[in-house]
């Protein structure tokens, strides 16, 4: 089971990369009480039959690891959300794409710590399977509001590549500076662990 | 750190490129490949990626690329990291955490010694020293 909310986000967004999508959107919205996450892709999608099965940890399409009988990404997420008073929804259409929605109750003691948001974005942007990735991060709490939004293509145009140490470090510093700027609006982050 | 704009990022990149060009980079490029499947993520692979970046940056090693891959089939020893560098056998390390990542940078990349306690696949058993020669 994953330790941080960010680990769930990383895992599920990777599914979108692997679904032959040309564009993936990740939206993180935080208010005083909830962290809401939307992961949307334009990939191959799933039929209603498959959609019914994907929350079963013993279901896999068998394409990634042909001898394995488990698929744990979504079941992990659903289990964690159910344990901690959050919510979950998934919609998918073959050849159109998939959208996963989940929310975490930041006041619930069973909610996992959020984890390191900027490092998660770094990992996602530099994932070789990601074509276009658009990340939008918003915070709107009683302390104020702010947001940032970047696409992989615009960052790649500036940095040239996402595999050399120098460009990854620049990307890391850049994303950290964005998230640090939002920290002044954090509420209910007693659970945060970095 | 003040919030950086895309323009500032562009300028930083340009100045970094200049200083890199000044330095003569010897040797061929190597690769560090981190297993970032569900199993890897659950075991802390993201922390390992962060640790490699920080350590390589701190030691000024720039001719190594850091990439991700899915599950390598060694879920029982996640996080796993494959290290491919010239003049060393290709190795998959297992049970890697931030501390071991630092050790791999120092021992494997700089000193050209295997971190034997964490070798889980390749090279053949007679090449690495079992149990770190303890």
mmCIF file of C-alpha atoms in Angstrom:
data_model
loop_
_atom_site.group_PDB
_atom_site.id
_atom_site.type_symbol
_atom_site.label_atom_id
_atom_site.label_comp_id
_atom_site.label_asym_id
_atom_site.label_seq_id
_atom_site.Cartn_x
_atom_site.Cartn_y
_atom_site.Cartn_z
ATOM 1 C CA UNK A 1 0.000 0.000 0.000
ATOM 2 C CA UNK A 2 1.239 3.503 -0.757
ATOM 3 C CA UNK A 3 2.367 5.757 2.035
ATOM 4 C CA UNK A 4 1.541 9.198 0.641
ATOM 5 C CA UNK A 5 -1.314 10.719 -1.335
ATOM 6 C CA UNK A 6 1.326 11.772 -3.869
ATOM 7 C CA UNK A 7 2.238 8.117 -4.444
ATOM 8 C CA UNK A 8 -1.352 7.342 -5.458
ATOM 9 C CA UNK A 9 -1.343 10.314 -7.815
ATOM 10 C CA UNK A 10 1.944 9.177 -9.368
ATOM 11 C CA UNK A 11 0.714 5.618 -9.819
ATOM 12 C CA UNK A 12 -2.654 6.497 -11.378
ATOM 13 C CA UNK A 13 -1.221 9.176 -13.670
ATOM 14 C CA UNK A 14 1.240 6.580 -14.994
ATOM 15 C CA UNK A 15 -1.771 4.466 -16.030
ATOM 16 C CA UNK A 16 -2.846 7.366 -18.222
ATOM 17 C CA UNK A 17 0.615 7.566 -19.814
ATOM 18 C CA UNK A 18 0.467 3.871 -20.576
ATOM 19 C CA UNK A 19 -2.992 4.116 -22.176
ATOM 20 C CA UNK A 20 -1.487 5.440 -25.428
ATOM 21 C CA UNK A 21 -2.723 8.933 -24.693
ATOM 22 C CA UNK A 22 -1.314 11.975 -26.458
ATOM 23 C CA UNK A 23 -2.366 14.275 -23.639
ATOM 24 C CA UNK A 24 -2.816 13.789 -19.904
ATOM 25 C CA UNK A 25 -4.146 16.438 -17.562
ATOM 26 C CA UNK A 26 -3.555 16.370 -13.830
ATOM 27 C CA UNK A 27 -5.509 18.776 -11.673
ATOM 28 C CA UNK A 28 -4.864 19.209 -7.935
ATOM 29 C CA UNK A 29 -7.188 21.446 -6.029
ATOM 30 C CA UNK A 30 -6.863 22.069 -2.309
ATOM 31 C CA UNK A 31 -9.192 23.932 0.043
ATOM 32 C CA UNK A 32 -9.422 24.111 3.828
ATOM 33 C CA UNK A 33 -10.729 20.587 4.099
ATOM 34 C CA UNK A 34 -10.105 18.549 0.949
ATOM 35 C CA UNK A 35 -7.474 17.743 -1.634
ATOM 36 C CA UNK A 36 -9.278 16.984 -4.886
ATOM 37 C CA UNK A 37 -7.513 15.256 -7.738
ATOM 38 C CA UNK A 38 -8.579 14.805 -11.353
ATOM 39 C CA UNK A 39 -6.514 12.743 -13.776
ATOM 40 C CA UNK A 40 -7.798 12.887 -17.323
ATOM 41 C CA UNK A 41 -6.368 11.308 -20.464
ATOM 42 C CA UNK A 42 -7.343 10.938 -24.111
ATOM 43 C CA UNK A 43 -6.018 7.389 -24.352
ATOM 44 C CA UNK A 44 -7.575 4.113 -25.380
ATOM 45 C CA UNK A 45 -10.210 4.112 -22.626
ATOM 46 C CA UNK A 46 -12.075 1.089 -21.284
ATOM 47 C CA UNK A 47 -15.367 -0.619 -22.051
ATOM 48 C CA UNK A 48 -17.999 -0.777 -19.313
ATOM 49 C CA UNK A 49 -17.144 -4.471 -18.804
ATOM 50 C CA UNK A 50 -13.501 -3.673 -18.064
ATOM 51 C CA UNK A 51 -14.451 -0.642 -15.995
ATOM 52 C CA UNK A 52 -16.429 -2.878 -13.651
ATOM 53 C CA UNK A 53 -13.393 -5.081 -13.098
ATOM 54 C CA UNK A 54 -10.573 -2.560 -12.652
ATOM 55 C CA UNK A 55 -11.243 -2.031 -8.966
ATOM 56 C CA UNK A 56 -10.678 -5.733 -8.356
ATOM 57 C CA UNK A 57 -7.034 -6.189 -7.239
ATOM 58 C CA UNK A 58 -6.983 -9.567 -8.982
ATOM 59 C CA UNK A 59 -7.877 -8.084 -12.348
ATOM 60 C CA UNK A 60 -5.291 -7.057 -14.935
ATOM 61 C CA UNK A 61 -5.441 -6.887 -18.723
ATOM 62 C CA UNK A 62 -2.275 -8.985 -18.635
ATOM 63 C CA UNK A 63 -0.477 -6.805 -21.180
ATOM 64 C CA UNK A 64 2.192 -5.370 -18.913
ATOM 65 C CA UNK A 65 3.208 -8.532 -17.099
ATOM 66 C CA UNK A 66 1.755 -11.512 -18.833
ATOM 67 C CA UNK A 67 2.312 -13.964 -15.996
ATOM 68 C CA UNK A 68 0.910 -11.804 -13.246
ATOM 69 C CA UNK A 69 -2.594 -11.834 -11.936
ATOM 70 C CA UNK A 70 -2.802 -8.586 -10.037
ATOM 71 C CA UNK A 71 -3.435 -4.938 -10.823
ATOM 72 C CA UNK A 72 -3.082 -2.910 -7.662
ATOM 73 C CA UNK A 73 -2.969 0.757 -8.646
ATOM 74 C CA UNK A 74 -6.665 1.649 -8.582
ATOM 75 C CA UNK A 75 -7.607 -0.820 -5.811
ATOM 76 C CA UNK A 76 -4.955 0.772 -3.554
ATOM 77 C CA UNK A 77 -6.405 4.205 -4.197
ATOM 78 C CA UNK A 78 -10.002 3.126 -3.607
ATOM 79 C CA UNK A 79 -9.096 1.343 -0.398
ATOM 80 C CA UNK A 80 -7.281 4.358 0.976
ATOM 81 C CA UNK A 81 -10.068 6.759 0.028
ATOM 82 C CA UNK A 82 -12.732 4.510 1.571
ATOM 83 C CA UNK A 83 -10.771 4.174 4.790
ATOM 84 C CA UNK A 84 -10.436 7.897 5.226
ATOM 85 C CA UNK A 85 -13.741 9.504 4.273
ATOM 86 C CA UNK A 86 -12.708 10.623 0.803
ATOM 87 C CA UNK A 87 -14.432 9.933 -2.496
ATOM 88 C CA UNK A 88 -13.607 8.256 -5.771
ATOM 89 C CA UNK A 89 -15.074 8.130 -9.260
ATOM 90 C CA UNK A 90 -13.918 6.810 -12.614
ATOM 91 C CA UNK A 91 -15.349 7.353 -16.090
ATOM 92 C CA UNK A 92 -14.050 5.894 -19.303
ATOM 93 C CA UNK A 93 -15.040 5.468 -22.928
ATOM 94 C CA UNK A 94 -13.216 3.262 -25.421
ATOM 95 C CA UNK A 95 -11.045 5.328 -27.775
ATOM 96 C CA UNK A 96 -11.930 8.553 -25.998
ATOM 97 C CA UNK A 97 -10.100 8.323 -22.706
ATOM 98 C CA UNK A 98 -10.442 7.944 -18.977
ATOM 99 C CA UNK A 99 -11.034 10.341 -16.128
ATOM 100 C CA UNK A 100 -10.294 9.484 -12.512
ATOM 101 C CA UNK A 101 -11.527 11.699 -9.726
ATOM 102 C CA UNK A 102 -10.705 11.366 -6.055
ATOM 103 C CA UNK A 103 -10.750 13.530 -2.988
ATOM 104 C CA UNK A 104 -8.987 13.177 0.336
ATOM 105 C CA UNK A 105 -10.328 14.557 3.596
ATOM 106 C CA UNK A 106 -7.327 16.372 5.067
ATOM 107 C CA UNK A 107 -8.940 16.448 8.519
ATOM 108 C CA UNK A 108 -9.431 12.695 8.735
ATOM 109 C CA UNK A 109 -6.811 10.969 10.860
ATOM 110 C CA UNK A 110 -6.738 7.990 8.474
ATOM 111 C CA UNK A 111 -5.903 10.097 5.430
ATOM 112 C CA UNK A 112 -2.323 9.453 4.326
ATOM 113 C CA UNK A 113 0.104 12.389 4.490
ATOM 114 C CA UNK A 114 0.122 14.374 1.255
ATOM 115 C CA UNK A 115 3.819 13.844 0.541
ATOM 116 C CA UNK A 116 6.114 15.895 -1.628
ATOM 117 C CA UNK A 117 4.010 17.495 -4.366
ATOM 118 C CA UNK A 118 6.791 19.159 -6.362
ATOM 119 C CA UNK A 119 8.916 16.013 -6.437
ATOM 120 C CA UNK A 120 5.880 14.060 -7.678
ATOM 121 C CA UNK A 121 5.407 16.555 -10.494
ATOM 122 C CA UNK A 122 9.117 16.233 -11.325
ATOM 123 C CA UNK A 123 8.788 12.457 -11.564
ATOM 124 C CA UNK A 124 5.703 12.752 -13.784
ATOM 125 C CA UNK A 125 7.123 15.377 -16.129
ATOM 126 C CA UNK A 126 10.289 13.329 -16.596
ATOM 127 C CA UNK A 127 8.466 10.035 -17.164
ATOM 128 C CA UNK A 128 9.629 8.790 -20.587
ATOM 129 C CA UNK A 129 6.122 7.438 -21.279
ATOM 130 C CA UNK A 130 4.501 10.856 -20.919
ATOM 131 C CA UNK A 131 3.697 12.624 -24.162
ATOM 132 C CA UNK A 132 1.946 15.860 -23.304
ATOM 133 C CA UNK A 133 1.229 16.388 -19.611
ATOM 134 C CA UNK A 134 -0.536 19.444 -18.257
ATOM 135 C CA UNK A 135 -0.431 19.970 -14.513
ATOM 136 C CA UNK A 136 -2.650 22.507 -12.847
ATOM 137 C CA UNK A 137 -2.316 23.075 -9.104
ATOM 138 C CA UNK A 138 -4.731 25.316 -7.246
ATOM 139 C CA UNK A 139 -5.128 26.282 -3.622
ATOM 140 C CA UNK A 140 -8.031 28.209 -2.240
ATOM 141 C CA UNK A 141 -8.203 28.324 1.537
ATOM 142 C CA UNK A 142 -9.244 30.770 4.226
ATOM 143 C CA UNK A 143 -5.666 32.108 4.049
ATOM 144 C CA UNK A 144 -5.933 33.039 0.378
ATOM 145 C CA UNK A 145 -5.619 31.518 -3.052
ATOM 146 C CA UNK A 146 -3.108 30.956 -5.817
ATOM 147 C CA UNK A 147 -2.374 28.545 -8.624
ATOM 148 C CA UNK A 148 0.186 27.455 -11.182
ATOM 149 C CA UNK A 149 -0.094 25.531 -14.409
ATOM 150 C CA UNK A 150 2.566 24.093 -16.715
ATOM 151 C CA UNK A 151 2.723 21.743 -19.649
ATOM 152 C CA UNK A 152 5.476 19.273 -20.395
ATOM 153 C CA UNK A 153 5.945 20.738 -23.877
ATOM 154 C CA UNK A 154 6.637 24.280 -22.645
ATOM 155 C CA UNK A 155 9.083 23.047 -19.973
ATOM 156 C CA UNK A 156 10.782 20.726 -22.452
ATOM 157 C CA UNK A 157 11.167 23.573 -24.917
ATOM 158 C CA UNK A 158 13.071 25.528 -22.267
ATOM 159 C CA UNK A 159 15.126 22.730 -20.723
ATOM 160 C CA UNK A 160 15.847 20.639 -23.810
ATOM 161 C CA UNK A 161 15.555 17.243 -22.127
ATOM 162 C CA UNK A 162 14.355 15.636 -18.909
ATOM 163 C CA UNK A 163 17.067 13.049 -18.377
ATOM 164 C CA UNK A 164 20.324 14.867 -17.725
ATOM 165 C CA UNK A 165 21.133 15.735 -14.135
ATOM 166 C CA UNK A 166 21.481 19.455 -14.854
ATOM 167 C CA UNK A 167 18.075 19.887 -16.491
ATOM 168 C CA UNK A 168 16.339 17.677 -13.914
ATOM 169 C CA UNK A 169 17.835 19.754 -11.095
ATOM 170 C CA UNK A 170 16.660 22.958 -12.758
ATOM 171 C CA UNK A 171 13.185 21.479 -13.188
ATOM 172 C CA UNK A 172 13.225 20.338 -9.549
ATOM 173 C CA UNK A 173 14.170 23.819 -8.303
ATOM 174 C CA UNK A 174 11.593 25.418 -10.556
ATOM 175 C CA UNK A 175 8.736 23.181 -9.378
ATOM 176 C CA UNK A 176 9.823 23.545 -5.740
ATOM 177 C CA UNK A 177 9.679 27.315 -6.046
ATOM 178 C CA UNK A 178 6.119 27.089 -7.377
ATOM 179 C CA UNK A 179 4.928 24.904 -4.514
ATOM 180 C CA UNK A 180 6.787 26.904 -1.880
ATOM 181 C CA UNK A 181 4.922 29.955 -3.044
ATOM 182 C CA UNK A 182 1.618 28.204 -2.235
ATOM 183 C CA UNK A 183 2.729 27.175 1.260
ATOM 184 C CA UNK A 184 1.531 30.451 2.761
ATOM 185 C CA UNK A 185 -2.038 29.279 2.020
ATOM 186 C CA UNK A 186 -1.679 25.786 3.504
ATOM 187 C CA UNK A 187 -4.268 24.904 6.145
ATOM 188 C CA UNK A 188 -4.655 21.539 7.894
ATOM 189 C CA UNK A 189 -1.191 20.360 7.034
ATOM 190 C CA UNK A 190 -0.460 18.744 10.385
ATOM 191 C CA UNK A 191 -0.458 15.542 8.376
ATOM 192 C CA UNK A 192 2.128 16.697 5.893
ATOM 193 C CA UNK A 193 5.350 14.787 5.860
ATOM 194 C CA UNK A 194 8.202 15.537 3.550
ATOM 195 C CA UNK B 1 13.323 30.345 -2.875
ATOM 196 C CA UNK B 2 11.311 33.007 -4.694
ATOM 197 C CA UNK B 3 8.743 31.810 -7.200
ATOM 198 C CA UNK B 4 10.541 31.335 -10.486
ATOM 199 C CA UNK B 5 9.076 32.432 -13.805
ATOM 200 C CA UNK B 6 9.497 30.501 -17.039
ATOM 201 C CA UNK B 7 11.752 33.291 -18.292
ATOM 202 C CA UNK B 8 14.014 32.940 -15.243
ATOM 203 C CA UNK B 9 14.137 29.201 -15.841
ATOM 204 C CA UNK B 10 15.155 29.843 -19.436
ATOM 205 C CA UNK B 11 17.959 32.177 -18.331
ATOM 206 C CA UNK B 12 19.202 29.739 -15.697
ATOM 207 C CA UNK B 13 19.287 27.004 -18.300
ATOM 208 C CA UNK B 14 21.302 29.198 -20.643
ATOM 209 C CA UNK B 15 23.900 30.083 -17.987
ATOM 210 C CA UNK B 16 24.145 26.447 -16.880
ATOM 211 C CA UNK B 17 24.692 25.360 -20.494
ATOM 212 C CA UNK B 18 27.592 27.795 -20.782
ATOM 213 C CA UNK B 19 29.349 26.514 -17.680
ATOM 214 C CA UNK B 20 28.830 22.926 -18.834
ATOM 215 C CA UNK B 21 30.407 23.658 -22.180
ATOM 216 C CA UNK B 22 33.435 25.154 -20.449
ATOM 217 C CA UNK B 23 34.027 21.994 -18.485
ATOM 218 C CA UNK B 24 35.527 19.182 -20.537
ATOM 219 C CA UNK B 25 33.491 16.099 -19.877
ATOM 220 C CA UNK B 26 35.532 12.961 -19.993
ATOM 221 C CA UNK B 27 34.191 9.475 -20.463
ATOM 222 C CA UNK B 28 30.974 8.251 -21.980
ATOM 223 C CA UNK B 29 27.543 8.815 -20.636
ATOM 224 C CA UNK B 30 26.041 6.431 -18.124
ATOM 225 C CA UNK B 31 22.522 5.728 -17.072
ATOM 226 C CA UNK B 32 20.674 5.306 -13.810
ATOM 227 C CA UNK B 33 17.273 3.701 -14.335
ATOM 228 C CA UNK B 34 14.831 3.663 -11.441
ATOM 229 C CA UNK B 35 11.934 1.187 -11.259
ATOM 230 C CA UNK B 36 8.840 3.306 -10.810
ATOM 231 C CA UNK B 37 6.053 0.726 -11.007
ATOM 232 C CA UNK B 38 3.325 0.366 -8.370
ATOM 233 C CA UNK B 39 5.717 -1.829 -6.360
ATOM 234 C CA UNK B 40 8.551 0.683 -6.645
ATOM 235 C CA UNK B 41 6.378 3.639 -5.690
ATOM 236 C CA UNK B 42 5.021 1.777 -2.654
ATOM 237 C CA UNK B 43 8.574 1.029 -1.521
ATOM 238 C CA UNK B 44 9.770 4.629 -1.869
ATOM 239 C CA UNK B 45 11.266 4.857 -5.379
ATOM 240 C CA UNK B 46 10.426 8.548 -5.680
ATOM 241 C CA UNK B 47 12.594 9.358 -2.654
ATOM 242 C CA UNK B 48 15.389 7.383 -4.300
ATOM 243 C CA UNK B 49 15.071 9.392 -7.515
ATOM 244 C CA UNK B 50 15.255 12.621 -5.492
ATOM 245 C CA UNK B 51 18.308 11.312 -3.622
ATOM 246 C CA UNK B 52 20.171 10.389 -6.819
ATOM 247 C CA UNK B 53 19.504 13.815 -8.285
ATOM 248 C CA UNK B 54 20.700 15.654 -5.180
ATOM 249 C CA UNK B 55 23.802 13.503 -4.822
ATOM 250 C CA UNK B 56 24.807 13.677 -8.497
ATOM 251 C CA UNK B 57 24.231 17.418 -8.400
ATOM 252 C CA UNK B 58 26.274 17.785 -5.200
ATOM 253 C CA UNK B 59 29.178 15.777 -6.656
ATOM 254 C CA UNK B 60 29.029 17.695 -9.925
ATOM 255 C CA UNK B 61 28.439 14.557 -12.014
ATOM 256 C CA UNK B 62 26.655 15.651 -15.170
ATOM 257 C CA UNK B 63 27.352 12.937 -17.722
ATOM 258 C CA UNK B 64 24.853 10.496 -16.217
ATOM 259 C CA UNK B 65 21.199 10.402 -17.188
ATOM 260 C CA UNK B 66 18.517 9.572 -14.669
ATOM 261 C CA UNK B 67 15.443 7.857 -16.094
ATOM 262 C CA UNK B 68 12.486 5.802 -14.939
ATOM 263 C CA UNK B 69 11.062 2.513 -16.002
ATOM 264 C CA UNK B 70 8.224 0.263 -14.862
ATOM 265 C CA UNK B 71 8.470 -2.809 -12.671
ATOM 266 C CA UNK B 72 11.606 -4.860 -13.403
ATOM 267 C CA UNK B 73 10.065 -8.017 -11.968
ATOM 268 C CA UNK B 74 11.958 -7.777 -8.679
ATOM 269 C CA UNK B 75 9.038 -6.518 -6.565
ATOM 270 C CA UNK B 76 10.383 -8.241 -3.443
ATOM 271 C CA UNK B 77 13.459 -6.008 -3.385
ATOM 272 C CA UNK B 78 11.992 -2.667 -4.463
ATOM 273 C CA UNK B 79 13.052 0.044 -4.877
ATOM 274 C CA UNK B 80 15.263 -1.267 -7.680
ATOM 275 C CA UNK B 81 17.799 0.706 -9.654
ATOM 276 C CA UNK B 82 19.715 -0.334 -12.756
ATOM 277 C CA UNK B 83 23.107 1.274 -13.186
ATOM 278 C CA UNK B 84 24.762 1.213 -16.591
ATOM 279 C CA UNK B 85 28.165 2.901 -16.782
ATOM 280 C CA UNK B 86 31.257 2.294 -18.914
ATOM 281 C CA UNK B 87 33.937 -0.002 -17.470
ATOM 282 C CA UNK B 88 31.521 -1.549 -14.977
ATOM 283 C CA UNK B 89 29.115 -4.466 -15.347
ATOM 284 C CA UNK B 90 25.450 -3.545 -15.707
ATOM 285 C CA UNK B 91 23.907 -4.064 -12.305
ATOM 286 C CA UNK B 92 20.436 -4.023 -10.824
ATOM 287 C CA UNK B 93 20.523 -2.905 -7.211
ATOM 288 C CA UNK B 94 17.650 -3.745 -4.867
ATOM 289 C CA UNK B 95 16.391 -2.418 -1.529
ATOM 290 C CA UNK B 96 17.755 0.982 -2.432
ATOM 291 C CA UNK B 97 16.950 3.926 -0.195
ATOM 292 C CA UNK B 98 18.363 7.453 -0.072
ATOM 293 C CA UNK B 99 21.429 6.278 1.847
ATOM 294 C CA UNK B 100 22.178 3.447 -0.573
ATOM 295 C CA UNK B 101 21.666 5.841 -3.494
ATOM 296 C CA UNK B 102 24.450 8.027 -2.093
ATOM 297 C CA UNK B 103 26.620 4.953 -1.690
ATOM 298 C CA UNK B 104 25.987 3.906 -5.308
ATOM 299 C CA UNK B 105 27.061 7.341 -6.544
ATOM 300 C CA UNK B 106 30.264 7.246 -4.501
ATOM 301 C CA UNK B 107 31.222 3.573 -4.826
ATOM 302 C CA UNK B 108 29.849 2.524 -8.209
ATOM 303 C CA UNK B 109 30.085 5.743 -10.225
ATOM 304 C CA UNK B 110 33.150 7.372 -8.704
ATOM 305 C CA UNK B 111 35.247 4.559 -7.203
ATOM 306 C CA UNK B 112 34.091 1.848 -9.658
ATOM 307 C CA UNK B 113 33.288 -0.640 -6.905
ATOM 308 C CA UNK B 114 30.058 -2.628 -6.616
ATOM 309 C CA UNK B 115 27.750 -1.993 -3.665
ATOM 310 C CA UNK B 116 27.657 -5.738 -3.122
ATOM 311 C CA UNK B 117 25.051 -5.853 -0.340
ATOM 312 C CA UNK B 118 22.452 -4.552 -2.746
ATOM 313 C CA UNK B 119 23.245 -6.387 -5.995
ATOM 314 C CA UNK B 120 20.168 -8.353 -6.999
ATOM 315 C CA UNK B 121 20.660 -9.185 -10.615
ATOM 316 C CA UNK B 122 23.652 -9.314 -12.928
ATOM 317 C CA UNK B 123 26.537 -9.776 -12.876
ATOM 318 C CA UNK B 124 27.187 -13.484 -12.313
ATOM 319 C CA UNK B 125 27.604 -14.622 -8.724
ATOM 320 C CA UNK B 126 31.382 -15.005 -9.030
ATOM 321 C CA UNK B 127 31.852 -11.353 -9.937
ATOM 322 C CA UNK B 128 30.484 -9.656 -6.880
ATOM 323 C CA UNK B 129 31.538 -10.349 -3.337
ATOM 324 C CA UNK B 130 28.818 -12.114 -1.383
ATOM 325 C CA UNK B 131 27.482 -10.276 1.680
ATOM 326 C CA UNK B 132 29.861 -7.401 1.026
ATOM 327 C CA UNK B 133 32.810 -9.651 1.989
ATOM 328 C CA UNK B 134 31.762 -9.594 5.649
#
